[in-house]
Coordinates of C-alpha atoms in Angstrom, one line a residue:
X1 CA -123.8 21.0 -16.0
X2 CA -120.8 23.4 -16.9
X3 CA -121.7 27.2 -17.8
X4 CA -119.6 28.3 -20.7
X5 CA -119.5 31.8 -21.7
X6 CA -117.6 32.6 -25.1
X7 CA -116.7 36.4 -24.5
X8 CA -115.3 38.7 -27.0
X9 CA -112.6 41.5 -26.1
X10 CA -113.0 44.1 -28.5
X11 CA -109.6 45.7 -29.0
X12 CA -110.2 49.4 -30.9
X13 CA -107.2 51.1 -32.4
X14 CA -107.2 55.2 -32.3
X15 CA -110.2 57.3 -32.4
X16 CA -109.3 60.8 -34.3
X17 CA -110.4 63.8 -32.4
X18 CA -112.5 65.0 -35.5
X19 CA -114.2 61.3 -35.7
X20 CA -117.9 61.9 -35.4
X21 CA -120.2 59.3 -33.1
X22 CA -121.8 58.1 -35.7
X23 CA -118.0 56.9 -37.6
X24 CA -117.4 55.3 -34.3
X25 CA -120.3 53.4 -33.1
X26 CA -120.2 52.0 -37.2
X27 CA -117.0 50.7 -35.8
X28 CA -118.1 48.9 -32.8
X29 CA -121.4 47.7 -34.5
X30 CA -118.5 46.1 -36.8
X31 CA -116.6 44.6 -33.8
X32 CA -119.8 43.5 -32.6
X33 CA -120.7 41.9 -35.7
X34 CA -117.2 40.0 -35.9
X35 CA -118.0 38.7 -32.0
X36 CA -121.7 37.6 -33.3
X37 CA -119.9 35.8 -36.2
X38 CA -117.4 33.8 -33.7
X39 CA -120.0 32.8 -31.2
X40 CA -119.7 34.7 -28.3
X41 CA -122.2 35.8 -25.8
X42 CA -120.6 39.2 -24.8
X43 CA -118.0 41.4 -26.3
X44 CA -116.2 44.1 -24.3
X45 CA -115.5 47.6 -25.9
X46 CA -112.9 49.5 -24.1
X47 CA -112.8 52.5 -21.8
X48 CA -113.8 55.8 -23.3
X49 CA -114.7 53.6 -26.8
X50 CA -117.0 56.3 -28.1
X51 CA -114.3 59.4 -28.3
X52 CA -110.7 60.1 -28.0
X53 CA -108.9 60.0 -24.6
X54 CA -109.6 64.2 -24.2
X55 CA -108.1 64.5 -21.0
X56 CA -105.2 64.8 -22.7
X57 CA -105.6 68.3 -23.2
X58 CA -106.4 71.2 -20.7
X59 CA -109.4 73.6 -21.1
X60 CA -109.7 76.8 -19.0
X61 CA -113.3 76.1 -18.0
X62 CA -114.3 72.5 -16.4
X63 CA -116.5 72.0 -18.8
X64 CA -114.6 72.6 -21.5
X65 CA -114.8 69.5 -22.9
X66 CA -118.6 68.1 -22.4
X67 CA -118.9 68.0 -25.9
X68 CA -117.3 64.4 -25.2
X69 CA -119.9 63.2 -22.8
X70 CA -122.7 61.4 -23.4
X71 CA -126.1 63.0 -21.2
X72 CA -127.9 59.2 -21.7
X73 CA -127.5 55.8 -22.5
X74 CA -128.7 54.6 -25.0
X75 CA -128.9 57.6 -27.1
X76 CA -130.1 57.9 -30.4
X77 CA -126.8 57.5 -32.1
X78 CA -125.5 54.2 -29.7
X79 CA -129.2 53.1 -30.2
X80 CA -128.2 50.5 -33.3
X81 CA -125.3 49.3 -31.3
X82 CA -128.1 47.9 -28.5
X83 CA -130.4 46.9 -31.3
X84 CA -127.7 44.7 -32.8
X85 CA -127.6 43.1 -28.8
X86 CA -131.5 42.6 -28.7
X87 CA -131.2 41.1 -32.6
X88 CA -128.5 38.9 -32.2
X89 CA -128.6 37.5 -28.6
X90 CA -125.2 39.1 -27.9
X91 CA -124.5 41.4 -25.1
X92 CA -121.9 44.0 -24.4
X93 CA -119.8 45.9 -22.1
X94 CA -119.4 49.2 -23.3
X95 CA -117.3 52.8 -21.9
X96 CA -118.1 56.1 -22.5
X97 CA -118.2 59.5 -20.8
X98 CA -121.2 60.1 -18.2
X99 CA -122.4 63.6 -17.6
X100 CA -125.5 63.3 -15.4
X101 CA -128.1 65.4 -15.3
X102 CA -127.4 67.3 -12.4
X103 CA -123.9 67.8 -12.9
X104 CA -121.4 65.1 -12.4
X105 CA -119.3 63.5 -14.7
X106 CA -118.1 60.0 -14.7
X107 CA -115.9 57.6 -16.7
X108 CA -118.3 54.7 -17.0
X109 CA -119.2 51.5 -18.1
X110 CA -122.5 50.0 -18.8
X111 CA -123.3 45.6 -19.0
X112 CA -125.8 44.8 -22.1
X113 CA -127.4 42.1 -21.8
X114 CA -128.3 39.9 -25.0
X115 CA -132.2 41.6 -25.2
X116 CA -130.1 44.8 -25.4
X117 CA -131.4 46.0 -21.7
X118 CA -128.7 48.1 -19.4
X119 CA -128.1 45.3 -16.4
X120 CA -125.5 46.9 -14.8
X121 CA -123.5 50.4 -14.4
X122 CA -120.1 51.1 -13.2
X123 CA -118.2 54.1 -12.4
X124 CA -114.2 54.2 -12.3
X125 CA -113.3 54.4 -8.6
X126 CA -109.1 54.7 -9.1
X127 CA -108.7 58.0 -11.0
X128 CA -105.2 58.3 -12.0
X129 CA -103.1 61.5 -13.1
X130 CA -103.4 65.2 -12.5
X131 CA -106.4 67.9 -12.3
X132 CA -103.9 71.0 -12.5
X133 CA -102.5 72.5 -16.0
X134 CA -99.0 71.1 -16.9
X135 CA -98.2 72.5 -20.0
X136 CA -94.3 71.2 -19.6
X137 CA -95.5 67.7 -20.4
X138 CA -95.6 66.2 -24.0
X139 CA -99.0 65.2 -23.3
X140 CA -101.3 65.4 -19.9
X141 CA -103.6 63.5 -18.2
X142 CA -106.2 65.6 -16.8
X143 CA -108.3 62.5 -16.1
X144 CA -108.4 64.1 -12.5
X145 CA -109.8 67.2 -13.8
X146 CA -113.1 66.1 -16.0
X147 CA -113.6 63.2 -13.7
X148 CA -115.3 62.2 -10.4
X149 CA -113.6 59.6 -8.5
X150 CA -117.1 57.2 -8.3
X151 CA -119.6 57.4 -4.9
X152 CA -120.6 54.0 -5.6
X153 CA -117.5 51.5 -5.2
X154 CA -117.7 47.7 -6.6
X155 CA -120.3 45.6 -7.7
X156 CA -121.3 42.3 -9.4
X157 CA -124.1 41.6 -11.7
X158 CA -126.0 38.3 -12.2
X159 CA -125.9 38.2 -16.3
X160 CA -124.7 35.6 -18.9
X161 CA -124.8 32.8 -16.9
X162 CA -122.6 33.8 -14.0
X163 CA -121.5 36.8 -11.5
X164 CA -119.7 39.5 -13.3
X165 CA -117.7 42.8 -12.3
X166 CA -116.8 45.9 -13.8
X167 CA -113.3 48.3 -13.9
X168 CA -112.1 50.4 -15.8
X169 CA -108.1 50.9 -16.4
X170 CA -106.4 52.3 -13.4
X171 CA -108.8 50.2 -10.9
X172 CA -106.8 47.1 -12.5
X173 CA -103.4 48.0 -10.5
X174 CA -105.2 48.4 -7.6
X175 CA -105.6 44.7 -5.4
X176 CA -108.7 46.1 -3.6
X177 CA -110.6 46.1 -6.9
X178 CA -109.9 42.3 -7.4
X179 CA -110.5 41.4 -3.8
X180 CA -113.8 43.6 -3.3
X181 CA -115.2 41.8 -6.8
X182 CA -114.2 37.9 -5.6
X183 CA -115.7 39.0 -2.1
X184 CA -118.7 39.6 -3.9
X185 CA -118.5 36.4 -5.6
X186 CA -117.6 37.9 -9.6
X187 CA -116.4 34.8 -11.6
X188 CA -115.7 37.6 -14.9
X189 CA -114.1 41.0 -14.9
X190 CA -114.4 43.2 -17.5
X191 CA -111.6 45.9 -17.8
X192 CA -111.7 48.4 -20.6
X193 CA -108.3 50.8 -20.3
X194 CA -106.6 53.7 -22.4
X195 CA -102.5 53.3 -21.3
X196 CA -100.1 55.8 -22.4
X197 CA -96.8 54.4 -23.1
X198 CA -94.9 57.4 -21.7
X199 CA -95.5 58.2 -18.3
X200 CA -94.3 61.4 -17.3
X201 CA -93.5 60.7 -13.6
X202 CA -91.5 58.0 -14.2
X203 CA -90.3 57.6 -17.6
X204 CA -88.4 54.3 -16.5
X205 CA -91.7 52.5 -16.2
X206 CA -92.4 52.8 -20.0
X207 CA -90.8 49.8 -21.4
X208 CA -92.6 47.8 -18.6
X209 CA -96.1 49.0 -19.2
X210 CA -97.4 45.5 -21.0
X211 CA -95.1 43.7 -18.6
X212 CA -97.3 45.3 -15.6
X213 CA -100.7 45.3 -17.5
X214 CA -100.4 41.4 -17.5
X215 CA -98.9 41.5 -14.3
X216 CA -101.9 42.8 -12.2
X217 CA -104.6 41.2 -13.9
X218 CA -103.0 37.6 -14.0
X219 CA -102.5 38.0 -10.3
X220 CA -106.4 39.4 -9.6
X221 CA -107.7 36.4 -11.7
X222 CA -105.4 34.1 -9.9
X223 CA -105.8 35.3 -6.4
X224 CA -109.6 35.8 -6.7
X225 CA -110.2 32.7 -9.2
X226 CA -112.1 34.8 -11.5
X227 CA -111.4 35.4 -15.0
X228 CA -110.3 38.5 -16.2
X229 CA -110.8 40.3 -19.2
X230 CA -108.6 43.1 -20.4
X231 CA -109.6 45.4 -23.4
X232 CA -107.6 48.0 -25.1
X233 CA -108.0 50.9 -27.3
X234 CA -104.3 51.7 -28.1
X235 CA -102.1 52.7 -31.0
X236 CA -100.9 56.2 -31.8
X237 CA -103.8 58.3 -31.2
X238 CA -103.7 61.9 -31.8
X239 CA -99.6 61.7 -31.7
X240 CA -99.5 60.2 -28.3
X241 CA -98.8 56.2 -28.5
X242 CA -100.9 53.8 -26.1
X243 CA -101.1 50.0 -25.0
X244 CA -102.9 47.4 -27.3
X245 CA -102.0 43.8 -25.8
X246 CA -105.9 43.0 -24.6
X247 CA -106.3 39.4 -23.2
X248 CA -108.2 37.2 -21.5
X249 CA -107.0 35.7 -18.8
X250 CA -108.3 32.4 -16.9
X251 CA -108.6 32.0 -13.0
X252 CA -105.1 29.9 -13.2
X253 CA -103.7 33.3 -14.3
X254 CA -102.7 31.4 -17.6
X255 CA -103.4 34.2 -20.7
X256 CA -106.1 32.3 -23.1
X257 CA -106.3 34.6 -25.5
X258 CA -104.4 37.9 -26.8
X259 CA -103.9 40.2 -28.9
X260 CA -100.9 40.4 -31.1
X261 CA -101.1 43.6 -32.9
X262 CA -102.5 47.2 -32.7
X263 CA -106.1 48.4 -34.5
X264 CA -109.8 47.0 -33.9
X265 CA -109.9 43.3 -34.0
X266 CA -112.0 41.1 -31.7
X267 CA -110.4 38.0 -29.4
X268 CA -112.4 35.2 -28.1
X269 CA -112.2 32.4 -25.8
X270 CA -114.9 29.9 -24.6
X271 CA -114.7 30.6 -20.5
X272 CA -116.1 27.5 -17.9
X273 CA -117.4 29.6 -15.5
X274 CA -117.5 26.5 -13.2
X275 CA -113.2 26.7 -13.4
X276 CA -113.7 29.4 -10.9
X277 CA -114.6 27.1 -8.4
X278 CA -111.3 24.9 -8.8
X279 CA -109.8 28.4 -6.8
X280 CA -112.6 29.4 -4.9
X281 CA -113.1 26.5 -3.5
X282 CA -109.4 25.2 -2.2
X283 CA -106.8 27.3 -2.2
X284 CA -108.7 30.6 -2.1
X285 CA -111.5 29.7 -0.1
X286 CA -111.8 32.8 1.5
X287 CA -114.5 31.6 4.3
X288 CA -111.7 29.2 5.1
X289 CA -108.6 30.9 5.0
X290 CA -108.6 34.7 4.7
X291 CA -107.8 36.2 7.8
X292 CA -109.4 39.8 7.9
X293 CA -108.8 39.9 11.6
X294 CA -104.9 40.4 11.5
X295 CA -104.9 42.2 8.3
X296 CA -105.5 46.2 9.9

């Protein structure tokens, strides 16, 4: 018996810094409602999907910008986006802003599952860019600055009919994210990411950023026979341009579905689960082949 999974990846174009909640979650309860209408069982949101990317910009005091956070999940004004979940069978995979309550602060992701319960919780482990002011650059990325690299590591979750996994945009050019989650036995990814086009270090890289967003993600779904799915929110958001391109990507590597243009629109494609095993169990059968001994 095959286990097909129609999954939704839930591209969102800019989010204004003035844009209240309540204008965004309208937004994703629209998204939601155009995965509902196509079938699938779960739709992905991107990273950060409830507020603008805000470590863009410096404050003098760390918690300058907790206004941005969420202090729980669900909350009253995300609640309708989980009721839609428990009324319509369809889960989500959602990114926000974690402060906790005693303190730390987290870029997150939450798995709904289709009674619109919380099944699973992830925490970005990769934290990429800079936690000191650079007022030289066009644009920063203080992501190092309002966020905790996560405690907690990798993990999968038994939900939808298979073994899923959680990153969040940086952790996708990392190989250890992909290898930890096949380890642990993740047939489906999720990846929400916010990608600057410019990047100050190395501004040579920027034509190359959707070459090298395919690039790693292809090569973790390949190498780990899982598939992948890669969700942007991109477009020129408060003046600074960022990567659409969201796919889905199968455990060949072959790109199944993609976006084509910027904005909020929702891809889809029916995933056999049991195509994981094709990988798994041949070329990458890692109880077989992998050689941990000689890799130190």
């Amino acid at each position: 018996m095959t286990r097909i999974v129609t999954v939704g990846a839930a591209q969102m174009g800019p989010i204004a810094r003035d844009e209240s909640r309540e204008q965004v979650v309208e937004r994703l309860r629209r998204l939601h409602a155009e995965a509902v209408d196509v079938g699938c069982d779960v739709v992905v949101f991107p990273e950060l999907a409830l507020t603008t990317f805000f470590p863009r910009w410096y404050t003098p005091d760390l918690d300058g910008h907790d206004s941005y956070f969420e202090t729980s999940m669900p909350n009253d004004v995300v609640q309708p986006l989980f009721d839609d979940a428990a009324r319509t069978g369809c889960g989500f995979c959602l990114g926000y802003a974690e402060l906790t309550s005693d303190g730390h602060r987290f870029n997150t992701y939450v798995l709904v599952d289709g009674t619109g319960a919380i099944v699973g919780r992830y925490r970005k482990v990769h934290i990429p860019g800079h936690a000191d002011h650079q007022p030289e650059r066009p644009f920063q990325h203080l992501e190092r600055r309002y966020f905790e690299e996560s405690p907690d590591g990798f993990g999968v979750v038994n939900a939808f009919g298979g073994s899923v996994g959680m990153a969040i945009c940086n952790d996708r050019r990392w190989p250890e994210t992909y290898r930890v989650l096949g380890l642990l036995g993740a047939e489906m990814v999720f990846i929400g990411y916010n990608t600057p086009l410019y990047y100050a270090p190395d501004p040579d890289q920027n034509p190359l950023q959707s070459f090298h967003n395919n690039l790693v993600m292809a090569a973790g779904a390949y190498q780990n026979g899982m598939f992948v799915v890669g969700v942007a929110k991109g477009g020129i958001e408060e003046g600074v341009e960022s990567l659409s391109h969201s796919q889905i990507i199968a455990p060949s590597g072959q790109v199944i579905a993609q976006a084509t243009v910027s904005g909020d629109l929702v891809i889809s494609a029916r995933c056999d689960l049991d195509l994981c095993r094709h990988y798994t169990d041949t070329l990458f059968d890692f109880s077989t082949y992998r050689r941990p001994e000689v890799y130190g």
